[in-house]
GROMACS .gro file of C-alpha atoms in nm:
model
  328
    1MET     CA    1   2.026  -0.211   0.218
    2SER     CA    2   2.070  -0.214   0.595
    3GLU     CA    3   1.788  -0.356   0.806
    4PRO     CA    4   1.747  -0.035   1.010
    5LEU     CA    5   1.690   0.163   0.690
    6LEU     CA    6   1.441  -0.094   0.564
    7ASP     CA    7   1.260  -0.074   0.897
    8GLN     CA    8   1.236   0.302   0.859
    9LEU     CA    9   1.100   0.274   0.506
   10LEU     CA   10   0.839   0.020   0.613
   11ALA     CA   11   0.739   0.240   0.905
   12THR     CA   12   0.663   0.529   0.670
   13MET     CA   13   0.381   0.348   0.492
   14ASP     CA   14   0.039   0.502   0.549
   15VAL     CA   15  -0.225   0.239   0.475
   16ALA     CA   16  -0.597   0.293   0.426
   17VAL     CA   17  -0.840   0.021   0.318
   18GLU     CA   18  -1.089   0.192   0.088
   19ALA     CA   19  -1.296  -0.113  -0.009
   20PHE     CA   20  -1.320  -0.485   0.055
   21ALA     CA   21  -1.468  -0.756  -0.164
   22VAL     CA   22  -1.502  -1.132  -0.179
   23CYS     CA   23  -1.446  -1.313  -0.508
   24GLU     CA   24  -1.608  -1.652  -0.564
   25VAL     CA   25  -1.479  -1.835  -0.873
   26ARG     CA   26  -1.590  -2.177  -0.995
   27LYS     CA   27  -1.375  -2.408  -1.205
   28GLY     CA   28  -1.428  -2.352  -1.575
   29LEU     CA   29  -1.487  -1.979  -1.527
   30ARG     CA   30  -1.248  -1.690  -1.497
   31LEU     CA   31  -1.316  -1.353  -1.342
   32ILE     CA   32  -1.204  -1.066  -1.562
   33GLY     CA   33  -1.114  -0.740  -1.391
   34GLY     CA   34  -0.963  -0.412  -1.495
   35ALA     CA   35  -0.667  -0.211  -1.373
   36SER     CA   36  -0.712  -0.027  -1.045
   37LYS     CA   37  -0.563   0.310  -0.957
   38ALA     CA   38  -0.474   0.173  -0.615
   39ILE     CA   39  -0.285  -0.125  -0.479
   40GLU     CA   40  -0.490  -0.444  -0.451
   41VAL     CA   41  -0.415  -0.703  -0.187
   42HIS     CA   42  -0.566  -1.049  -0.231
   43TYR     CA   43  -0.589  -1.312   0.041
   44VAL     CA   44  -0.680  -1.666  -0.070
   45LEU     CA   45  -0.929  -1.807   0.178
   46SER     CA   46  -0.982  -2.144   0.010
   47GLY     CA   47  -0.886  -2.324  -0.309
   48THR     CA   48  -0.595  -2.237  -0.535
   49MET     CA   49  -0.614  -1.907  -0.720
   50TYR     CA   50  -0.471  -1.892  -1.070
   51LEU     CA   51  -0.382  -1.527  -1.123
   52THR     CA   52  -0.295  -1.394  -1.467
   53VAL     CA   53  -0.156  -1.049  -1.540
   54PRO     CA   54  -0.014  -0.915  -1.868
   55GLY     CA   55   0.339  -1.023  -1.952
   56GLN     CA   56   0.369  -1.278  -1.671
   57PRO     CA   57   0.317  -1.654  -1.648
   58VAL     CA   58   0.013  -1.775  -1.455
   59MET     CA   59   0.074  -1.746  -1.081
   60LEU     CA   60  -0.047  -2.029  -0.855
   61CYS     CA   61  -0.160  -1.897  -0.518
   62PRO     CA   62  -0.253  -2.169  -0.265
   63PRO     CA   63  -0.480  -2.110   0.037
   64GLY     CA   64  -0.323  -1.864   0.278
   65SER     CA   65  -0.140  -1.676   0.006
   66VAL     CA   66  -0.129  -1.298   0.002
   67VAL     CA   67  -0.079  -1.119  -0.329
   68ILE     CA   68   0.016  -0.752  -0.370
   69VAL     CA   69  -0.092  -0.624  -0.712
   70PRO     CA   70   0.048  -0.283  -0.810
   71PRO     CA   71  -0.177  -0.013  -0.960
   72GLY     CA   72  -0.250  -0.021  -1.330
   73VAL     CA   73  -0.227  -0.399  -1.370
   74THR     CA   74  -0.523  -0.583  -1.524
   75GLN     CA   75  -0.607  -0.918  -1.365
   76VAL     CA   76  -0.777  -1.248  -1.436
   77ILE     CA   77  -0.868  -1.482  -1.149
   78ALA     CA   78  -0.949  -1.848  -1.211
   79ALA     CA   79  -0.988  -2.169  -1.010
   80ASP     CA   80  -0.816  -2.396  -1.263
   81PRO     CA   81  -0.545  -2.359  -1.530
   82HIS     CA   82  -0.775  -2.380  -1.834
   83PRO     CA   83  -1.106  -2.199  -1.774
   84ALA     CA   84  -1.342  -2.205  -2.070
   85ARG     CA   85  -1.565  -1.903  -2.007
   86ASP     CA   86  -1.510  -1.542  -1.907
   87VAL     CA   87  -1.714  -1.359  -1.645
   88GLY     CA   88  -1.689  -0.982  -1.622
   89ALA     CA   89  -1.638  -0.865  -1.264
   90ALA     CA   90  -1.823  -0.537  -1.314
   91ASP     CA   91  -2.131  -0.719  -1.444
   92ASN     CA   92  -2.142  -0.976  -1.165
   93CYS     CA   93  -2.116  -0.769  -0.852
   94ARG     CA   94  -2.358  -0.738  -0.559
   95MET     CA   95  -2.357  -0.656  -0.190
   96THR     CA   96  -2.363  -0.935   0.066
   97ARG     CA   97  -2.570  -0.922   0.386
   98ASP     CA   98  -2.261  -0.830   0.588
   99GLY     CA   99  -2.194  -0.527   0.369
  100LEU     CA  100  -1.908  -0.665   0.160
  101MET     CA  101  -1.895  -0.656  -0.219
  102LEU     CA  102  -1.923  -0.998  -0.384
  103PHE     CA  103  -1.780  -1.063  -0.730
  104ASP     CA  104  -1.950  -1.379  -0.843
  105ALA     CA  105  -1.792  -1.611  -1.095
  106ALA     CA  106  -1.958  -1.913  -0.933
  107GLU     CA  107  -2.311  -1.849  -1.067
  108GLY     CA  108  -2.460  -1.800  -0.724
  109GLY     CA  109  -2.303  -2.104  -0.562
  110ALA     CA  110  -1.988  -2.169  -0.367
  111GLY     CA  111  -1.669  -2.108  -0.559
  112ASP     CA  112  -1.383  -2.353  -0.593
  113VAL     CA  113  -1.161  -2.063  -0.498
  114ARG     CA  114  -1.260  -1.788  -0.256
  115VAL     CA  115  -1.052  -1.472  -0.232
  116VAL     CA  116  -1.076  -1.161  -0.014
  117CYS     CA  117  -0.967  -0.855  -0.211
  118GLY     CA  118  -0.878  -0.522  -0.057
  119LEU     CA  119  -0.846  -0.192  -0.241
  120VAL     CA  120  -0.563  -0.028  -0.053
  121PHE     CA  121  -0.411   0.318  -0.064
  122ALA     CA  122  -0.061   0.279   0.076
  123ASN     CA  123   0.044   0.642   0.065
  124ILE     CA  124   0.321   0.623  -0.193
  125SER     CA  125   0.453   0.962  -0.088
  126GLY     CA  126   0.507   0.802   0.250
  127SER     CA  127   0.661   0.478   0.128
  128PHE     CA  128   0.941   0.663  -0.050
  129GLY     CA  129   0.986   0.435  -0.347
  130LEU     CA  130   0.953   0.109  -0.155
  131LEU     CA  131   0.621   0.020  -0.320
  132ASP     CA  132   0.675   0.241  -0.625
  133ALA     CA  133   0.935  -0.014  -0.731
  134VAL     CA  134   0.675  -0.293  -0.742
  135THR     CA  135   0.582  -0.335  -1.108
  136ARG     CA  136   0.449  -0.691  -1.096
  137PRO     CA  137   0.254  -0.885  -0.835
  138ILE     CA  138   0.427  -1.015  -0.524
  139VAL     CA  139   0.296  -1.356  -0.417
  140GLU     CA  140   0.382  -1.507  -0.079
  141ASP     CA  141   0.238  -1.819   0.082
  142LEU     CA  142   0.168  -1.719   0.443
  143SER     CA  143  -0.047  -2.019   0.534
  144ASP     CA  144   0.199  -2.099   0.813
  145LEU     CA  145   0.131  -1.767   0.986
  146ALA     CA  146  -0.185  -1.767   1.198
  147ILE     CA  147  -0.146  -1.393   1.256
  148VAL     CA  148  -0.231  -1.320   0.892
  149GLN     CA  149  -0.542  -1.539   0.898
  150SER     CA  150  -0.649  -1.372   1.222
  151GLY     CA  151  -0.579  -1.029   1.081
  152TYR     CA  152  -0.802  -1.087   0.781
  153ARG     CA  153  -1.075  -1.236   0.997
  154MET     CA  154  -1.069  -0.923   1.211
  155MET     CA  155  -1.077  -0.695   0.906
  156ILE     CA  156  -1.382  -0.874   0.765
  157GLU     CA  157  -1.559  -0.861   1.102
  158GLU     CA  158  -1.478  -0.492   1.142
  159LEU     CA  159  -1.604  -0.399   0.797
  160GLY     CA  160  -1.925  -0.590   0.855
  161GLY     CA  161  -1.988  -0.429   1.193
  162GLY     CA  162  -1.899  -0.064   1.135
  163ALA     CA  163  -1.796  -0.008   1.497
  164LEU     CA  164  -1.603   0.283   1.641
  165GLY     CA  165  -1.255   0.306   1.488
  166THR     CA  166  -1.323   0.063   1.204
  167ARG     CA  167  -1.126   0.257   0.944
  168ALA     CA  168  -0.827   0.309   1.170
  169LEU     CA  169  -0.821  -0.055   1.283
  170THR     CA  170  -0.856  -0.206   0.934
  171GLY     CA  171  -0.579   0.023   0.809
  172ALA     CA  172  -0.350  -0.088   1.091
  173LEU     CA  173  -0.430  -0.455   1.034
  174MET     CA  174  -0.372  -0.424   0.660
  175LYS     CA  175  -0.041  -0.246   0.718
  176ALA     CA  176   0.065  -0.531   0.946
  177CYS     CA  177  -0.023  -0.787   0.678
  178LEU     CA  178   0.161  -0.589   0.410
  179ILE     CA  179   0.473  -0.567   0.626
  180ILE     CA  180   0.460  -0.943   0.688
  181VAL     CA  181   0.430  -1.006   0.314
  182LEU     CA  182   0.721  -0.775   0.234
  183ARG     CA  183   0.935  -0.918   0.514
  184ARG     CA  184   0.881  -1.270   0.380
  185HIS     CA  185   0.941  -1.146   0.026
  186PHE     CA  186   1.269  -0.974   0.120
  187ALA     CA  187   1.390  -1.276   0.318
  188ARG     CA  188   1.320  -1.508   0.025
  189ALA     CA  189   1.424  -1.291  -0.268
  190GLY     CA  190   1.690  -1.070  -0.108
  191HIS     CA  191   1.850  -0.837  -0.358
  192GLY     CA  192   1.675  -1.033  -0.631
  193SER     CA  193   1.360  -0.855  -0.522
  194GLY     CA  194   1.244  -0.589  -0.762
  195VAL     CA  195   1.159  -0.379  -0.458
  196LEU     CA  196   1.509  -0.385  -0.311
  197GLY     CA  197   1.707  -0.414  -0.630
  198THR     CA  198   1.708  -0.039  -0.683
  199LEU     CA  199   1.815   0.038  -0.325
  200ARG     CA  200   2.142  -0.153  -0.303
  201ASP     CA  201   2.383   0.140  -0.294
  202PRO     CA  202   2.482   0.194   0.072
  203ARG     CA  203   2.592   0.549  -0.011
  204LEU     CA  204   2.236   0.642  -0.097
  205GLY     CA  205   2.121   0.464   0.218
  206LYS     CA  206   2.328   0.704   0.429
  207ALA     CA  207   2.158   1.005   0.271
  208ILE     CA  208   1.811   0.850   0.300
  209THR     CA  209   1.870   0.772   0.668
  210ALA     CA  210   1.986   1.129   0.733
  211VAL     CA  211   1.662   1.267   0.591
  212LEU     CA  212   1.437   1.017   0.768
  213ASP     CA  213   1.611   1.077   1.101
  214LYS     CA  214   1.607   1.458   1.082
  215PRO     CA  215   1.355   1.579   0.823
  216ALA     CA  216   1.347   1.936   0.959
  217VAL     CA  217   1.717   1.996   0.892
  218GLN     CA  218   1.779   2.230   0.599
  219HIS     CA  219   1.903   1.956   0.370
  220SER     CA  220   2.038   2.038   0.025
  221VAL     CA  221   2.158   1.828  -0.265
  222ALA     CA  222   2.513   1.930  -0.179
  223SER     CA  223   2.481   1.837   0.191
  224LEU     CA  224   2.323   1.501   0.113
  225ALA     CA  225   2.586   1.429  -0.152
  226ASN     CA  226   2.851   1.500   0.112
  227ILE     CA  227   2.684   1.252   0.352
  228ALA     CA  228   2.680   0.993   0.073
  229GLY     CA  229   3.042   1.061  -0.015
  230MET     CA  230   2.958   1.137  -0.378
  231SER     CA  231   2.988   1.431  -0.609
  232ARG     CA  232   2.680   1.651  -0.628
  233SER     CA  233   2.601   1.558  -0.989
  234ALA     CA  234   2.661   1.184  -0.943
  235PHE     CA  235   2.452   1.178  -0.626
  236ALA     CA  236   2.159   1.366  -0.784
  237ARG     CA  237   2.165   1.137  -1.087
  238GLU     CA  238   2.185   0.810  -0.890
  239PHE     CA  239   1.926   0.921  -0.637
  240SER     CA  240   1.675   1.017  -0.907
  241ASN     CA  241   1.736   0.696  -1.101
  242THR     CA  242   1.688   0.487  -0.787
  243LEU     CA  243   1.387   0.648  -0.620
  244ALA     CA  244   1.225   0.807  -0.928
  245MET     CA  245   1.234   1.147  -0.758
  246SER     CA  246   1.492   1.415  -0.693
  247PRO     CA  247   1.669   1.438  -0.357
  248MET     CA  248   1.481   1.754  -0.262
  249ALA     CA  249   1.146   1.600  -0.363
  250PHE     CA  250   1.232   1.315  -0.125
  251VAL     CA  251   1.307   1.564   0.152
  252ALA     CA  252   0.972   1.737   0.094
  253LYS     CA  253   0.782   1.407   0.097
  254THR     CA  254   0.955   1.300   0.417
  255ARG     CA  255   0.862   1.625   0.590
  256LEU     CA  256   0.501   1.602   0.478
  257HIS     CA  257   0.477   1.242   0.594
  258HIS     CA  258   0.592   1.346   0.941
  259ALA     CA  259   0.342   1.630   0.932
  260ALA     CA  260   0.060   1.389   0.847
  261GLU     CA  261   0.156   1.170   1.141
  262LEU     CA  262   0.153   1.471   1.375
  263LEU     CA  263  -0.184   1.589   1.243
  264ARG     CA  264  -0.334   1.245   1.305
  265SER     CA  265  -0.184   1.180   1.645
  266THR     CA  266  -0.155   1.518   1.818
  267ARG     CA  267  -0.346   1.840   1.876
  268LEU     CA  268  -0.045   2.059   1.800
  269PRO     CA  269  -0.140   2.377   1.610
  270VAL     CA  270  -0.078   2.360   1.236
  271LYS     CA  271   0.169   2.649   1.264
  272VAL     CA  272   0.375   2.456   1.520
  273ILE     CA  273   0.375   2.142   1.304
  274ALA     CA  274   0.485   2.344   1.002
  275ALA     CA  275   0.779   2.490   1.195
  276SER     CA  276   0.875   2.153   1.344
  277ILE     CA  277   0.928   1.997   1.001
  278GLY     CA  278   1.122   2.286   0.853
  279PHE     CA  279   0.861   2.513   0.690
  280ALA     CA  280   0.910   2.885   0.748
  281SER     CA  281   0.542   2.973   0.705
  282ARG     CA  282   0.208   2.805   0.764
  283SER     CA  283   0.077   2.914   0.424
  284HIS     CA  284   0.368   2.753   0.238
  285PHE     CA  285   0.322   2.436   0.441
  286SER     CA  286  -0.054   2.429   0.380
  287ARG     CA  287  -0.010   2.461   0.003
  288ALA     CA  288   0.253   2.187  -0.007
  289PHE     CA  289   0.050   1.957   0.216
  290ALA     CA  290  -0.268   2.004   0.013
  291ALA     CA  291  -0.082   1.928  -0.310
  292ALA     CA  292   0.050   1.600  -0.163
  293TYR     CA  293  -0.252   1.480   0.038
  294GLY     CA  294  -0.546   1.636  -0.145
  295ALA     CA  295  -0.662   1.839   0.156
  296ASP     CA  296  -0.525   2.124   0.362
  297PRO     CA  297  -0.385   2.032   0.707
  298SER     CA  298  -0.698   2.129   0.901
  299ARG     CA  299  -0.930   1.933   0.674
  300PHE     CA  300  -0.691   1.636   0.673
  301ARG     CA  301  -0.691   1.633   1.054
  302SER     CA  302  -1.069   1.657   1.066
  303THR     CA  303  -1.111   1.374   0.814
  304ALA     CA  304  -0.865   1.156   1.005
  305GLN     CA  305  -1.065   1.209   1.324
  306VAL     CA  306  -1.390   1.115   1.149
  307ALA     CA  307  -1.225   0.805   1.002
  308ALA     CA  308  -1.099   0.700   1.343
  309ALA     CA  309  -1.455   0.732   1.472
  310GLY     CA  310  -1.569   0.443   1.256
  311VAL     CA  311  -1.653   0.528   0.894
  312THR     CA  312  -1.686   0.200   0.703
  313PRO     CA  313  -1.431   0.197   0.416
  314GLY     CA  314  -1.636  -0.014   0.177
  315ALA     CA  315  -1.941   0.206   0.212
  316SER     CA  316  -1.735   0.521   0.174
  317ALA     CA  317  -1.572   0.395  -0.143
  318ALA     CA  318  -1.904   0.292  -0.292
  319ASN     CA  319  -2.074   0.619  -0.208
  320GLU     CA  320  -1.793   0.826  -0.351
  321GLY     CA  321  -1.774   0.630  -0.671
  322HIS     CA  322  -1.436   0.466  -0.611
  323ALA     CA  323  -1.377   0.155  -0.815
  324ALA     CA  324  -1.420  -0.163  -0.615
  325PRO     CA  325  -1.144  -0.424  -0.608
  326ILE     CA  326  -1.107  -0.636  -0.923
  327ALA     CA  327  -1.384  -0.452  -1.104
  328ALA     CA  328  -1.204  -0.123  -1.155
   0.00000   0.00000   0.00000
């Protein structure tokens, strides 16, 4: 895959931090969590985390490591390779004085490993298969990058303070950390990466770039196949196999992603935004947008404005009954 295309795919990620937690784990104990419906991002503050997920060998994560855990993966966190006793995350959870969730597998004391866990919604309809292709955890040691440590420190401070723009700032900081993780992962693993392995075909890259560059154009399977230099049937088959969606579903998701960006960042009327991304009517656009984002355009814009004004993600997730990290 060309670097410009990868840059475009990374730029399309919409990241929102819905909850934050700290996990304290003592040697001899292991913290048992369930599978989350969202992406979990772990940052190892101190100690070495031993992370176990089904079907994979134990992963050693030294201090400064960042781990991306895809949705639907159960997890076990330990501070040593042979813990003797299990501790259920859901049964050992409390709020700290700074408003963060604490999952305690250290029996009230300091853990031998301390991990910050974020429950993250990285809008998959915006990442266009880039994170959909992650089926097992990605572990990268970023202890050499002070920017990541600083980013997490800022996120923790923001969530504890609840100042103006907290939600927007933590989302931006988390997106930055995710991009750094993926950049390191791609540089190290290259085409051996499970994320990039399905996006090797440069012919598909031409079609993807055409859609990302000009989402409002009246693309069709035939026109995109022509850009890719493939037959219509071969293009549709390879595209669907690679991105787990049809070419026209990709076009629709691209348009809606651009619409979401315009709703967040401008005061353009909804009707104008609909026309600018290729929808003939506002009503058709509103139905499609609501189906993808769970809210009609006006409500989405209003919610985004409230979030930018400083709603604390952790509190919102707790109040609305979202599962907290690790304990889902």
